[in-house]
mmCIF file of C-alpha atoms and ligand atoms in Angstrom:
data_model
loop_
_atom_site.group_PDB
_atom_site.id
_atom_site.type_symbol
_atom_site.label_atom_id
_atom_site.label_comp_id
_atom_site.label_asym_id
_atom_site.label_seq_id
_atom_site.Cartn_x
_atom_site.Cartn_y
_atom_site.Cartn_z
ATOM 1 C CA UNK W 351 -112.414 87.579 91.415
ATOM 2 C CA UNK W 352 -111.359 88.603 88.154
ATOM 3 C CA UNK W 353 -110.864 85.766 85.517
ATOM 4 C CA UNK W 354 -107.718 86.449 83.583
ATOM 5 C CA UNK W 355 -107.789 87.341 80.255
ATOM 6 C CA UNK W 356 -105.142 86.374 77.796
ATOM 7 C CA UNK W 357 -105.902 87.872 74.038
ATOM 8 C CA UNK W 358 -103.224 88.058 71.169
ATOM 9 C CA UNK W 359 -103.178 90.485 68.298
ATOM 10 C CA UNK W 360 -101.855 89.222 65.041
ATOM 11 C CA UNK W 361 -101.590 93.068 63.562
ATOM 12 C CA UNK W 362 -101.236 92.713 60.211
ATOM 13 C CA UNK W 363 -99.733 89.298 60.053
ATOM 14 C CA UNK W 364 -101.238 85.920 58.240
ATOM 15 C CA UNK W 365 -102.845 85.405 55.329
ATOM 16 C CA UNK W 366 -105.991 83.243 55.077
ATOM 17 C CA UNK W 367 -105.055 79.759 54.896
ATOM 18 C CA UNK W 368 -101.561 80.928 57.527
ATOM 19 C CA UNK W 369 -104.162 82.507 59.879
ATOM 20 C CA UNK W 370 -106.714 79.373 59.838
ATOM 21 C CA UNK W 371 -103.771 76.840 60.355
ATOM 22 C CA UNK W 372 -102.252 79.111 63.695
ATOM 23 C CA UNK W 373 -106.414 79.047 64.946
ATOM 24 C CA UNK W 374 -105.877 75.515 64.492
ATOM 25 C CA UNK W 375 -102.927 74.818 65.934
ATOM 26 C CA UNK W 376 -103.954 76.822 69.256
ATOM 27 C CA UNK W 377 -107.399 75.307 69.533
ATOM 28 C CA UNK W 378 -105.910 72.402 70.119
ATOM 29 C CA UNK W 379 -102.927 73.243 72.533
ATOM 30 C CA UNK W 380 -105.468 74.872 74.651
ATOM 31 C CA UNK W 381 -108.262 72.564 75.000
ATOM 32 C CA UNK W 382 -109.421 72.138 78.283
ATOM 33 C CA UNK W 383 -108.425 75.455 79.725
ATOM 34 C CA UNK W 384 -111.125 76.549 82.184
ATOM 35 C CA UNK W 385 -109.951 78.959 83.826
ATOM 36 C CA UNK W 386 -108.342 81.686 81.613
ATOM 37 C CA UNK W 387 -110.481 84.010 78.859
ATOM 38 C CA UNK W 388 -108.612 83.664 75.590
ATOM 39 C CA UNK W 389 -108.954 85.401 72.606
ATOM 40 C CA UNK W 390 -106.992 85.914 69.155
ATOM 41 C CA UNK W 391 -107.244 89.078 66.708
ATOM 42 C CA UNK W 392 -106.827 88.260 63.251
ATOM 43 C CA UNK W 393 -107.054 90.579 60.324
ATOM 44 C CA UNK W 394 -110.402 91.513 59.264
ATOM 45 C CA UNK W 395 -109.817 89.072 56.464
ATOM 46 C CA UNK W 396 -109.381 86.376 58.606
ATOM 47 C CA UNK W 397 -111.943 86.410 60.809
ATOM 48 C CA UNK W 398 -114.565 84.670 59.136
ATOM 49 C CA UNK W 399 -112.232 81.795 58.491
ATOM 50 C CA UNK W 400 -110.944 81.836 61.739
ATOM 51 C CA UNK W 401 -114.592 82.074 63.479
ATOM 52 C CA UNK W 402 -115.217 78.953 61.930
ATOM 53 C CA UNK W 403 -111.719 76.633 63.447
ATOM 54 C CA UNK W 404 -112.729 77.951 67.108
ATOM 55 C CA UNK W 405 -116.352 78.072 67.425
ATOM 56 C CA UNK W 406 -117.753 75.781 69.787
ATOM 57 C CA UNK W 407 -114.013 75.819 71.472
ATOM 58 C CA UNK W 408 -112.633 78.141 74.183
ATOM 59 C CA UNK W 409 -110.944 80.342 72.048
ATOM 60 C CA UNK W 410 -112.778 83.532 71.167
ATOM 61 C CA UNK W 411 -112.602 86.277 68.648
ATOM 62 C CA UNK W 412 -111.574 89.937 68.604
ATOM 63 C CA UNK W 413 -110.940 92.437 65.341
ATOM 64 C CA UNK W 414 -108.302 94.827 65.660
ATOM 65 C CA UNK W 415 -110.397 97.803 64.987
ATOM 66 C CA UNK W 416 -113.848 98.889 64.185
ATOM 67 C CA UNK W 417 -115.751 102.237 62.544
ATOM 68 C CA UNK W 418 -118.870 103.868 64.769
ATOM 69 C CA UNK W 419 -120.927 104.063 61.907
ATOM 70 C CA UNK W 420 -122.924 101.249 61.429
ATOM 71 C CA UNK W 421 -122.845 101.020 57.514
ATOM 72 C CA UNK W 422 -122.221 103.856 54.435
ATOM 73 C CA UNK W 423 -120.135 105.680 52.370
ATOM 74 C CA UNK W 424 -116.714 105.077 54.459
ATOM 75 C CA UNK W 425 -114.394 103.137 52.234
ATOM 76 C CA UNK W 426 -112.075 101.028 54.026
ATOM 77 C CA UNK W 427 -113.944 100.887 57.174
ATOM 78 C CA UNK W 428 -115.146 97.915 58.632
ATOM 79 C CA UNK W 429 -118.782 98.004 61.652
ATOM 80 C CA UNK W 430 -119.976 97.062 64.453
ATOM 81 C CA UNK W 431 -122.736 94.712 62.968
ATOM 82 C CA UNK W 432 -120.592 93.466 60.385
ATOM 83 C CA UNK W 433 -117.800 92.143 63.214
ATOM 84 C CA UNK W 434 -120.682 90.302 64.699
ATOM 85 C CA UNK W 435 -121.961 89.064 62.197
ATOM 86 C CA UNK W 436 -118.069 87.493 61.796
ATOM 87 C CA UNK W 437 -118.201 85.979 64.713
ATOM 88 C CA UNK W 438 -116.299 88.684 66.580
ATOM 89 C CA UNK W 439 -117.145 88.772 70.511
ATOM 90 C CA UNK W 440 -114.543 91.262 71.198
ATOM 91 C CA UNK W 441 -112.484 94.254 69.223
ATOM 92 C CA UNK W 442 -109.544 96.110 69.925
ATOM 93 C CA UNK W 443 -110.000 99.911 70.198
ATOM 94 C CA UNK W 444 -107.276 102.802 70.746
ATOM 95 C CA UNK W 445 -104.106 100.587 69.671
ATOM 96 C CA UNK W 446 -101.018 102.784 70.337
ATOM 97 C CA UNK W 447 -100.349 101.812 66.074
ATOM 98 C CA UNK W 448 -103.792 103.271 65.471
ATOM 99 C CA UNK W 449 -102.677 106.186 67.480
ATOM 100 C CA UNK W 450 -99.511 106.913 65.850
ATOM 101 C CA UNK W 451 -99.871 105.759 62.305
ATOM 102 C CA UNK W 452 -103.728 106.431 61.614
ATOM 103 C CA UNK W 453 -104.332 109.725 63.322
ATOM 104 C CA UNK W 454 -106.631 108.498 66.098
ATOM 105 C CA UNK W 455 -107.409 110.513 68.973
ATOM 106 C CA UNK W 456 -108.971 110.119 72.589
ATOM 107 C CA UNK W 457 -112.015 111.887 70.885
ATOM 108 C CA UNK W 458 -112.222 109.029 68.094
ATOM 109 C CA UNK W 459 -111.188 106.040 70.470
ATOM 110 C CA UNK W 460 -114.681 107.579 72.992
ATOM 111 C CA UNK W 461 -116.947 107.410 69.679
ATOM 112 C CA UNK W 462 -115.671 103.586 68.927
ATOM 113 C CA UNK W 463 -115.938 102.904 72.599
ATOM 114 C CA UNK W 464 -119.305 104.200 72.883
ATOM 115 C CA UNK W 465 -120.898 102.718 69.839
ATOM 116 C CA UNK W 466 -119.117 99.119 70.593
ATOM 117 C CA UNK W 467 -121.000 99.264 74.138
ATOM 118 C CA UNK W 468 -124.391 99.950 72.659
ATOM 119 C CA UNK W 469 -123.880 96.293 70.920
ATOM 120 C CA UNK W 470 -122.710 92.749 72.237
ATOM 121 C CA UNK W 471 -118.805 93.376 71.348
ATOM 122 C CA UNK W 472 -116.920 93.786 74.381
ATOM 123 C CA UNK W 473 -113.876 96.158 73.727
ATOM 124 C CA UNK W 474 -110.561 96.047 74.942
ATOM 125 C CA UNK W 475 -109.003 99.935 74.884
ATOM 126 C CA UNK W 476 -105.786 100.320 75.015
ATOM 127 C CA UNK W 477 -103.439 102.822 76.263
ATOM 128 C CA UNK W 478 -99.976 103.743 77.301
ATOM 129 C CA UNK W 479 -97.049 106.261 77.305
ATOM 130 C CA UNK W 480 -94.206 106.884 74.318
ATOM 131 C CA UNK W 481 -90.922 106.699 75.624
ATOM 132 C CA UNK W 482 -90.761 110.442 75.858
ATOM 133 C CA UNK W 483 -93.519 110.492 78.261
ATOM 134 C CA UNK W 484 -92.341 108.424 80.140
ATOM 135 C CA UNK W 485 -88.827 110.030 80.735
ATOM 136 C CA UNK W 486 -90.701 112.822 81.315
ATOM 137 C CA UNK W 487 -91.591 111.962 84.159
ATOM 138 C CA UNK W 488 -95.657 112.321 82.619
ATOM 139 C CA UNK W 489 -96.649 108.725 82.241
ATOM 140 C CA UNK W 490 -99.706 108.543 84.834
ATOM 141 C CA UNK W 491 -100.717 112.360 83.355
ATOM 142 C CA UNK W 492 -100.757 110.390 80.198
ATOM 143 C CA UNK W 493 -102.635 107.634 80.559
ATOM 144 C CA UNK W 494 -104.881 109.275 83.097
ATOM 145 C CA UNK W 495 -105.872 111.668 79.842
ATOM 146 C CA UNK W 496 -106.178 108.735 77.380
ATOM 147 C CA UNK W 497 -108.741 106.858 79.666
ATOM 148 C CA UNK W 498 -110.734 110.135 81.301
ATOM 149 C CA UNK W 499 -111.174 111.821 77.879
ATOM 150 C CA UNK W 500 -112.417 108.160 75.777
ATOM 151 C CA UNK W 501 -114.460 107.274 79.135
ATOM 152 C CA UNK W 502 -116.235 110.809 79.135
ATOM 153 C CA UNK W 503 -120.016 109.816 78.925
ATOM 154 C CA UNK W 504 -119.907 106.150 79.155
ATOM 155 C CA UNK W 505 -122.232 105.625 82.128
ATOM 156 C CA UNK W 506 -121.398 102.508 85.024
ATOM 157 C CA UNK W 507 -123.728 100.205 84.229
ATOM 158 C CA UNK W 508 -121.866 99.705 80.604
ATOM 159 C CA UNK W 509 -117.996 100.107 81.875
ATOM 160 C CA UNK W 510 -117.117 96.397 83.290
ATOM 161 C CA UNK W 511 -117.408 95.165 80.047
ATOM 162 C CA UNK W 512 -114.156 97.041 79.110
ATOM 163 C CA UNK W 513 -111.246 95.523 79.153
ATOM 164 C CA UNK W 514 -107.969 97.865 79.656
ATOM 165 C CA UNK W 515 -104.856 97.471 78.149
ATOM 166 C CA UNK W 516 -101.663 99.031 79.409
ATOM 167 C CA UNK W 517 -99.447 99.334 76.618
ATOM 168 C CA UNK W 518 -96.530 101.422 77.358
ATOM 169 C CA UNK W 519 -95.338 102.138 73.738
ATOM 170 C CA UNK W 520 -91.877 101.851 74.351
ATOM 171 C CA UNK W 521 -92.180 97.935 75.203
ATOM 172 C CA UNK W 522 -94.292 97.112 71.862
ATOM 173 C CA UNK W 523 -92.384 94.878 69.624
ATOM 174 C CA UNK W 524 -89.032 96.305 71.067
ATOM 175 C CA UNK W 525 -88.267 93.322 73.316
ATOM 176 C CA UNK W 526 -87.825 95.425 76.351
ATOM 177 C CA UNK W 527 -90.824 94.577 78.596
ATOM 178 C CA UNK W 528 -91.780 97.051 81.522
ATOM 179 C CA UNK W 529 -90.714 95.197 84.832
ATOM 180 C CA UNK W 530 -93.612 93.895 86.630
ATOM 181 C CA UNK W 531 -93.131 96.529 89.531
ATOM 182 C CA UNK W 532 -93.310 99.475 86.385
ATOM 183 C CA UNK W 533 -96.595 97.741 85.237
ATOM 184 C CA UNK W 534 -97.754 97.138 88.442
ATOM 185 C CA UNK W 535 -97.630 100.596 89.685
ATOM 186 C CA UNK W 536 -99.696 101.788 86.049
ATOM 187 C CA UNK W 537 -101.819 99.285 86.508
ATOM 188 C CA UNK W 538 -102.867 100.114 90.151
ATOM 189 C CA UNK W 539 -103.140 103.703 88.913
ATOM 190 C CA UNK W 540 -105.932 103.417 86.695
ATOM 191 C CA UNK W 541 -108.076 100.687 88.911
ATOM 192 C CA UNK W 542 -107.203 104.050 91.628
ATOM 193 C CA UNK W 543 -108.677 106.368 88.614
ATOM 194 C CA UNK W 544 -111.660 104.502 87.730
ATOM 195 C CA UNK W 545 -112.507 104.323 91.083
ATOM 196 C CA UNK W 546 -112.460 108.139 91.264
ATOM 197 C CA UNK W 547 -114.414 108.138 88.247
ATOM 198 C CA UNK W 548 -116.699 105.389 89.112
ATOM 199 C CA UNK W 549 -116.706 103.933 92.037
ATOM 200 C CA UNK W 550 -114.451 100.592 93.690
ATOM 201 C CA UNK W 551 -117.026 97.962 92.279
ATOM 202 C CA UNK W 552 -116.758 99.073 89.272
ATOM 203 C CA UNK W 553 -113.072 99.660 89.202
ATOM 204 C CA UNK W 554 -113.036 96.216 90.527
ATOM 205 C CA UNK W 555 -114.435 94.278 88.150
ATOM 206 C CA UNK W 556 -112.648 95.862 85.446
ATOM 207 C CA UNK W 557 -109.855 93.698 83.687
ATOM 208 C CA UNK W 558 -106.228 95.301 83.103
ATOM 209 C CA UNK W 559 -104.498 93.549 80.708
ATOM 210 C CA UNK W 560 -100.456 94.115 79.957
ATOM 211 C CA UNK W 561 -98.776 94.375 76.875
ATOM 212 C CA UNK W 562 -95.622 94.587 75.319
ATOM 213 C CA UNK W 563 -92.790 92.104 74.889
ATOM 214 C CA UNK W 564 -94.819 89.837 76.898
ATOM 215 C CA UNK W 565 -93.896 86.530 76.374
ATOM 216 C CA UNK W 566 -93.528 82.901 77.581
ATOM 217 C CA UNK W 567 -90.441 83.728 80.035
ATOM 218 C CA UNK W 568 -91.587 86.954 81.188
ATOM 219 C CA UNK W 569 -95.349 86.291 81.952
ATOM 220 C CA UNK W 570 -95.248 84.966 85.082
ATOM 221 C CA UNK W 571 -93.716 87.480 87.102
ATOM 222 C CA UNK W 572 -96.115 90.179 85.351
ATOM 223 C CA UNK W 573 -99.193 88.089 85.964
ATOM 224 C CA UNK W 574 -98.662 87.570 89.578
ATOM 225 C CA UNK W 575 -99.106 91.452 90.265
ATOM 226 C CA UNK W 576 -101.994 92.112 91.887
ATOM 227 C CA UNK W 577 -103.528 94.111 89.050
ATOM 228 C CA UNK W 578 -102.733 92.813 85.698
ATOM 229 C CA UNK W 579 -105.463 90.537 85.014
ATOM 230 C CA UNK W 580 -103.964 89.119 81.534
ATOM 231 C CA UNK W 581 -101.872 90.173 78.749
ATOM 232 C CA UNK W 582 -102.523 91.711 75.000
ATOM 233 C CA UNK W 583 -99.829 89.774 73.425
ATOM 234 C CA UNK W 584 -98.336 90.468 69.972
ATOM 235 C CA UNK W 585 -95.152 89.110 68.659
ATOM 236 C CA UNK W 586 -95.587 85.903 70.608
ATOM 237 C CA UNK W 587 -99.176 85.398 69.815
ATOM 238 C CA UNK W 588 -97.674 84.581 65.997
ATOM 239 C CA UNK W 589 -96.642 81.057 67.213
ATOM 240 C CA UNK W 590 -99.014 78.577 68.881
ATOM 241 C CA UNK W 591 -96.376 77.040 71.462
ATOM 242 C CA UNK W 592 -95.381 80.517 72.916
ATOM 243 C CA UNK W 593 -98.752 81.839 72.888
ATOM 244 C CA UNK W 594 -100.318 78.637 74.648
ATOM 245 C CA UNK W 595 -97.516 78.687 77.208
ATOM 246 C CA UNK W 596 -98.680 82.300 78.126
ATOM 247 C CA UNK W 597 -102.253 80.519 78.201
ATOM 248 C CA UNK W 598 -101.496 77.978 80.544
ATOM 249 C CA UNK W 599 -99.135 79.927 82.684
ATOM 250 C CA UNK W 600 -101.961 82.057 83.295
ATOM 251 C CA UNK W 601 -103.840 79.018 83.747
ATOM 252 C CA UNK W 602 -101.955 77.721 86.704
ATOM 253 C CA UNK W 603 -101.596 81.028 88.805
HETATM 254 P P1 LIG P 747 -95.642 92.829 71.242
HETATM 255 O O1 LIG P 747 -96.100 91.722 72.158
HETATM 256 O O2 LIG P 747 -95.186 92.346 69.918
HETATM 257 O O3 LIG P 747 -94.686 93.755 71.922
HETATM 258 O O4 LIG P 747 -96.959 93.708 70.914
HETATM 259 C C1 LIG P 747 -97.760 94.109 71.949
HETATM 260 C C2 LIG P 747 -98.988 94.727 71.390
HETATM 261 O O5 LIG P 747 -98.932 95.789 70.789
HETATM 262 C C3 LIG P 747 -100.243 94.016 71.545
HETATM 263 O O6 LIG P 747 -101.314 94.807 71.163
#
């Protein structure tokens, strides 16, 4: 049985003291929660801070994106080691706003998957169709390249400890969420795909997480599908109440 996995990525929202005070605030409207993985994503300037509210809690922490060098002349980039070393058990890898804005490729998002697997991180990789693609009719050509070309060469033993997410980009921060049956039938496309290129146990155990305009009303009917495993939640992981209501929805399926 797959354990759902609920993570929220603040983007580039909250400044120190604004990011420690939401870790805060959702530490304690989650307490207790056994039965759902949670994680939040600050900015790399928050994580230390953050690390420090939810440790010894059972909140975890994620950065939004990592370098697969593991220290040098790259200015601006942030490593592996040092996101440990922040208290980071998870990072986010492939984000559709990477893709778009900062030039990254399948090619890149393979190098950061691969080096993140040769360390404790866990990553969560997303991907997901543009609008276009999708009235294209070329969604599932799509994502079936995003996850076959950043896959190539990571071997089984290392692939459970990636976590999916479908992000169809027309859905991010637009308020129109893909209806459970269109994230369903994604969903059940790639666990179909990385059985083909692994095999059912490991397309098994692999978690699928949703995102885009998920929020407190909608995450229900998503997270009852047999497939999605958990959400990557933006907009509404800026707010304790809404995020912890996704949490505890979750929580009671
Ligand atoms: P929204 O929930 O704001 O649509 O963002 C989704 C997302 O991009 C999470 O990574």
């Amino acid at each position: 049985m797959r354990r759902f996995f609920i993570a929220g990525n603040w983007k580039m929202n909250k400044t120190g003291a604004e990011a420690v005070e939401l870790a805060k605030a959702l530490k304690d409207k989650v307490d207790g929660i056994d039965k759902v993985d949670i994680a939040i994503c600050p900015p790399f300037t928050a994580l230390v801070s953050t690390s420090e509210i939810i440790k010894n809690s059972n909140v975890q922490l994620g950065a939004q994106n990592v370098y697969w060098e593991d220290q040098g002349a790259f200015t601006g980039e942030i490593s592996v080691p040092m996101l440990i070393n922040a208290g980071c058990q998870y990072v986010i890898i492939g984000h559709s706003e990477r893709r778009q804005f900062f030039g990254e490729t399948n090619q890149t998002v393979g190098k950061k998957l691969q080096k993140v697997l040769d360390s404790t991180l866990n990553p969560i990789f997303c991907v997901g169709e543009t609008l276009n693609e999708r009235q294209s009719g070329i969604t599932e050509k799509i994502v079936q390249q995003q996850i076959t070309e950043a896959l190539n060469g990571i071997p089984k033993e290392n692939v459970s400890r990636i976590t999916i997410a479908y992000e169809p980009v027309w859905a991010i921060g637009t308020g129109v969420t893909a209806t459970p049956e269109q994230a369903q039938d994604v969903h059940a496309f790639i666990r179909n795909l990385l059985t083909d290129l692994y095999d059912s146990k490991a397309a098994s155990e692999i978690r699928i997480q949703y995102g885009g305009s998920m929020n407190a009303a909608n995450a229900e009917e998503l997270l009852k599908k047999p497939d999605i495993d958990g959400g990557l939640i933006g907009g509404a992981a800026l707010k304790a109440d809404s995020f912890a209501e996704i949490i505890k929805t979750a929580n009671s399926l």
